[in-house]
Amino acid sequence: GAGVSQSPSNKVTEKGKDVELRCDPISGHTALYWYRQRLGQGLEFLIYFQGNSAPDKSGLPSDRFSAERTGESVSTLTIQRTQQEDSAVYLCASSPLGLETASTDTQYFGPGTRLTVL
Amino acid sequence: ELKVEQNPLFLSMQEGKNYTIYCNYSTTSDRLYWYRQDPGKSLESLFVLLSNGAVKQEGRLMASLDTKARLSTLHITAAVHDLSATYFCVNQFYFGTGTSLTVIP
């Protein structure tokens, strides 16, 4: 079946512009996660959606970052007034169940969006 | 305060050798995951460890979990070149820094 998809795959923008990144999770997955991976580094948690619960936004680095999710489907990550330090690969993942369950909640990752801020 | 600490960061080993990657975590969740990332690619799930003493094996990789010590290990047996990649341990949604493994023929 289809995996997690993300668009665009690459985005080059100028400093100060707003960007919107899209994630289509696997159908039926209730949980969705956004991460940021800077060059040569590990993944930095940004935000977590679980069903209709309030999202966990504790990883968002500043108020320039925001994310929305429509029900249990598409999510968009918006970065306003982009800065050069925002350059990174933004990865989205989804899992069948959320972190609160006792069952496995393996995350399935999308291919990422490579954002370059000039 | 790092929630997930992983070491070593870089590991170069010869084919046929054994080695262990260590992962310490500090969150209250005892679920631990291992992922693999090939250069330029996204992440692939390797193991899910849910309880104390859990051990999972797949091919030349074996992962274990000690919830009392809050420690997980990823053991590599008789390494082959195809295992070259970066390995991440994950607790909740906190990732370790990754271990970049290079297996030398």
Short mmCIF file of C-alpha atoms in Angstrom, two decimals:
data_model
loop_
_atom_site.label_atom_id
_atom_site.label_comp_id
_atom_site.label_asym_id
_atom_site.label_seq_id
_atom_site.Cartn_x
_atom_site.Cartn_y
_atom_site.Cartn_z
CA GLY A 1 0.00 0.00 0.00
CA ALA A 2 0.99 3.65 -0.22
CA GLY A 3 3.42 4.94 2.33
CA VAL A 4 3.77 8.37 3.85
CA SER A 5 4.18 11.01 1.18
CA GLN A 6 5.50 14.52 1.51
CA SER A 7 5.52 17.50 -0.80
CA PRO A 8 7.39 19.25 -2.13
CA SER A 9 10.47 17.06 -2.08
CA ASN A 10 12.68 20.13 -2.35
CA LYS A 11 11.98 23.75 -1.55
CA VAL A 12 14.31 26.68 -2.00
CA THR A 13 13.14 29.97 -0.58
CA GLU A 14 14.45 33.37 0.31
CA LYS A 15 14.98 34.50 3.84
CA GLY A 16 11.85 36.11 5.22
CA LYS A 17 9.39 34.20 3.05
CA ASP A 18 6.76 31.81 4.38
CA VAL A 19 6.75 28.14 3.39
CA GLU A 20 4.20 25.39 3.72
CA LEU A 21 5.13 21.72 3.79
CA ARG A 22 2.63 18.95 3.30
CA CYS A 23 2.39 15.42 4.68
CA ASP A 24 -0.02 12.68 3.64
CA PRO A 25 0.07 9.92 6.25
CA ILE A 26 -0.74 6.28 5.68
CA SER A 27 -4.49 5.86 5.53
CA GLY A 28 -5.92 4.86 8.89
CA HIS A 29 -2.93 5.99 10.93
CA THR A 30 -4.13 8.04 13.86
CA ALA A 31 -0.81 9.51 14.91
CA LEU A 32 1.34 11.92 12.92
CA TYR A 33 4.73 13.40 13.76
CA TRP A 34 6.92 16.15 12.33
CA TYR A 35 10.69 16.18 12.74
CA ARG A 36 13.55 18.31 11.53
CA GLN A 37 16.93 16.89 10.55
CA ARG A 38 19.78 19.31 10.02
CA LEU A 39 22.70 18.19 7.91
CA GLY A 40 24.67 15.44 9.61
CA GLN A 41 22.53 15.52 12.72
CA GLY A 42 19.82 13.44 14.32
CA LEU A 43 16.13 14.10 14.25
CA GLU A 44 14.63 16.90 16.28
CA PHE A 45 11.02 16.42 17.34
CA LEU A 46 8.71 19.26 16.36
CA ILE A 47 5.06 18.31 16.88
CA TYR A 48 2.84 15.26 17.42
CA PHE A 49 -0.83 14.80 16.50
CA GLN A 50 -2.92 11.97 17.92
CA GLY A 51 -6.48 11.63 16.72
CA ASN A 52 -8.64 14.50 17.89
CA SER A 53 -6.51 15.30 20.92
CA ALA A 54 -4.72 18.60 21.26
CA PRO A 55 -1.36 18.33 19.51
CA ASP A 56 1.88 18.17 21.46
CA LYS A 57 3.70 21.27 20.25
CA SER A 58 6.52 21.10 22.76
CA GLY A 59 9.19 20.65 20.10
CA LEU A 60 8.37 23.68 17.96
CA PRO A 61 11.48 25.90 18.09
CA SER A 62 9.72 29.25 17.80
CA ASP A 63 6.35 30.85 17.16
CA ARG A 64 7.28 31.08 13.49
CA PHE A 65 6.52 27.36 13.29
CA SER A 66 2.99 26.01 13.27
CA ALA A 67 1.25 22.87 12.08
CA GLU A 68 -2.25 21.74 11.41
CA ARG A 69 -3.88 18.45 10.75
CA THR A 70 -7.29 17.83 9.25
CA GLY A 71 -8.88 14.97 11.15
CA GLU A 72 -6.70 11.93 10.68
CA SER A 73 -5.43 12.89 7.27
CA VAL A 74 -3.24 15.55 5.74
CA SER A 75 -0.99 17.75 7.83
CA THR A 76 0.76 20.97 6.91
CA LEU A 77 3.78 22.48 8.61
CA THR A 78 4.09 26.21 8.11
CA ILE A 79 7.24 28.21 8.72
CA GLN A 80 6.79 31.96 8.68
CA ARG A 81 9.53 34.49 7.96
CA THR A 82 12.05 31.76 7.23
CA GLN A 83 15.60 32.08 8.48
CA GLN A 84 18.75 30.42 7.21
CA GLU A 85 18.90 28.22 10.30
CA ASP A 86 15.57 26.72 9.22
CA SER A 87 17.38 24.95 6.38
CA ALA A 88 16.99 21.24 7.00
CA VAL A 89 15.13 18.14 5.90
CA TYR A 90 11.66 18.08 7.39
CA LEU A 91 10.43 14.55 7.97
CA CYS A 92 6.89 13.45 8.62
CA ALA A 93 5.95 10.10 10.12
CA SER A 94 2.70 8.37 10.94
CA SER A 95 1.84 5.41 13.11
CA PRO A 96 -1.26 3.27 13.47
CA LEU A 97 -1.57 4.04 17.14
CA GLY A 98 -0.31 6.85 19.29
CA LEU A 99 2.25 6.95 22.05
CA GLU A 100 -0.38 6.53 24.74
CA THR A 101 -1.26 3.00 23.75
CA ALA A 102 0.38 -0.13 25.04
CA SER A 103 0.72 -1.59 21.58
CA THR A 104 3.52 -0.99 19.19
CA ASP A 105 3.50 2.39 17.51
CA THR A 106 6.22 2.05 14.97
CA GLN A 107 6.57 5.21 12.98
CA TYR A 108 6.60 5.06 9.20
CA PHE A 109 8.58 7.89 7.71
CA GLY A 110 8.04 9.86 4.56
CA PRO A 111 10.89 10.77 2.20
CA GLY A 112 11.18 14.26 3.66
CA THR A 113 11.17 17.79 2.28
CA ARG A 114 14.56 19.40 1.87
CA LEU A 115 14.21 23.09 2.71
CA THR A 116 16.93 25.52 1.75
CA VAL A 117 16.67 29.11 2.89
CA LEU A 118 18.95 31.45 0.98
CA GLU B 1 19.38 17.67 29.26
CA LEU B 2 19.60 15.01 26.59
CA LYS B 3 16.70 12.60 26.77
CA VAL B 4 18.36 9.97 24.60
CA GLU B 5 22.10 9.46 24.54
CA GLN B 6 23.68 7.18 22.01
CA ASN B 7 27.26 6.08 21.57
CA PRO B 8 29.47 5.83 19.77
CA LEU B 9 28.65 8.55 17.26
CA PHE B 10 30.91 7.06 14.64
CA LEU B 11 31.89 3.45 14.25
CA SER B 12 34.24 1.99 11.67
CA MET B 13 34.58 -1.75 11.79
CA GLN B 14 35.94 -4.50 9.63
CA GLU B 15 33.74 -7.10 8.04
CA GLY B 16 33.27 -10.12 10.24
CA LYS B 17 33.73 -8.26 13.51
CA ASN B 18 31.22 -7.77 16.32
CA TYR B 19 30.30 -4.53 18.05
CA THR B 20 27.63 -3.00 20.28
CA ILE B 21 25.92 0.38 20.08
CA TYR B 22 24.58 1.76 23.35
CA CYS B 23 21.52 3.88 24.00
CA ASN B 24 20.59 5.47 27.33
CA TYR B 25 17.27 7.22 27.78
CA SER B 26 15.75 9.35 30.50
CA THR B 27 12.06 9.72 29.71
CA THR B 28 9.37 7.90 31.66
CA SER B 29 8.37 5.76 28.69
CA ASP B 30 10.04 2.37 28.42
CA ARG B 31 9.28 1.85 24.76
CA LEU B 32 12.42 1.90 22.70
CA TYR B 33 12.81 1.81 18.93
CA TRP B 34 15.74 1.35 16.60
CA TYR B 35 15.77 2.84 13.11
CA ARG B 36 18.18 2.69 10.23
CA GLN B 37 18.89 5.54 7.81
CA ASP B 38 20.85 5.14 4.61
CA PRO B 39 22.51 8.25 3.14
CA GLY B 40 19.97 10.51 1.47
CA LYS B 41 17.13 8.22 2.42
CA SER B 42 14.38 8.29 5.00
CA LEU B 43 14.23 6.12 8.10
CA GLU B 44 13.40 2.44 8.27
CA SER B 45 12.13 0.75 11.41
CA LEU B 46 14.30 -2.09 12.70
CA PHE B 47 13.11 -3.05 16.16
CA VAL B 48 10.45 -2.23 18.71
CA LEU B 49 11.23 -3.10 22.32
CA LEU B 50 8.36 -2.84 24.78
CA SER B 51 9.35 -4.51 28.02
CA ASN B 52 12.24 -5.18 30.33
CA GLY B 53 14.43 -7.97 29.04
CA ALA B 54 12.99 -7.76 25.53
CA VAL B 55 15.34 -9.08 22.89
CA LYS B 56 14.72 -8.91 19.16
CA GLN B 57 16.92 -10.30 16.43
CA GLU B 58 16.93 -9.79 12.69
CA GLY B 59 19.80 -11.20 10.72
CA ARG B 60 23.08 -9.90 12.10
CA LEU B 61 21.41 -7.33 14.34
CA MET B 62 20.11 -7.96 17.84
CA ALA B 63 18.50 -5.36 20.08
CA SER B 64 17.82 -5.60 23.79
CA LEU B 65 16.20 -3.48 26.46
CA ASP B 66 16.94 -3.07 30.17
CA THR B 67 14.28 -0.77 31.56
CA LYS B 68 15.81 -0.68 35.03
CA ALA B 69 19.05 0.70 33.65
CA ARG B 70 17.15 2.63 30.96
CA LEU B 71 19.57 1.14 28.48
CA SER B 72 19.14 -0.45 25.09
CA THR B 73 21.83 -2.06 23.02
CA LEU B 74 22.12 -2.88 19.34
CA HIS B 75 24.59 -5.68 18.79
CA ILE B 76 26.14 -6.31 15.41
CA THR B 77 27.43 -9.80 14.73
CA ALA B 78 29.89 -10.58 11.93
CA ALA B 79 29.39 -7.25 10.23
CA VAL B 80 28.94 -7.03 6.47
CA HIS B 81 29.20 -3.99 4.20
CA ASP B 82 25.42 -3.83 3.70
CA LEU B 83 25.05 -2.83 7.34
CA SER B 84 26.78 0.49 6.70
CA ALA B 85 24.23 3.16 7.64
CA THR B 86 23.28 5.46 10.48
CA TYR B 87 21.40 3.83 13.34
CA PHE B 88 19.11 5.76 15.65
CA CYS B 89 17.55 4.76 18.92
CA VAL B 90 14.28 6.45 19.78
CA ASN B 91 12.40 6.82 23.05
CA GLN B 92 8.94 8.35 22.69
CA PHE B 93 9.69 10.86 19.95
CA TYR B 94 13.17 11.71 21.15
CA PHE B 95 15.93 10.54 18.88
CA GLY B 96 19.48 9.74 19.82
CA THR B 97 22.22 11.49 17.90
CA GLY B 98 22.69 8.45 15.71
CA THR B 99 25.63 6.10 15.18
CA SER B 100 27.20 6.30 11.76
CA LEU B 101 28.43 2.79 11.00
CA THR B 102 30.92 2.06 8.26
CA VAL B 103 31.83 -1.54 7.61
CA ILE B 104 35.14 -1.90 5.84
CA PRO B 105 35.75 -4.89 3.56
#
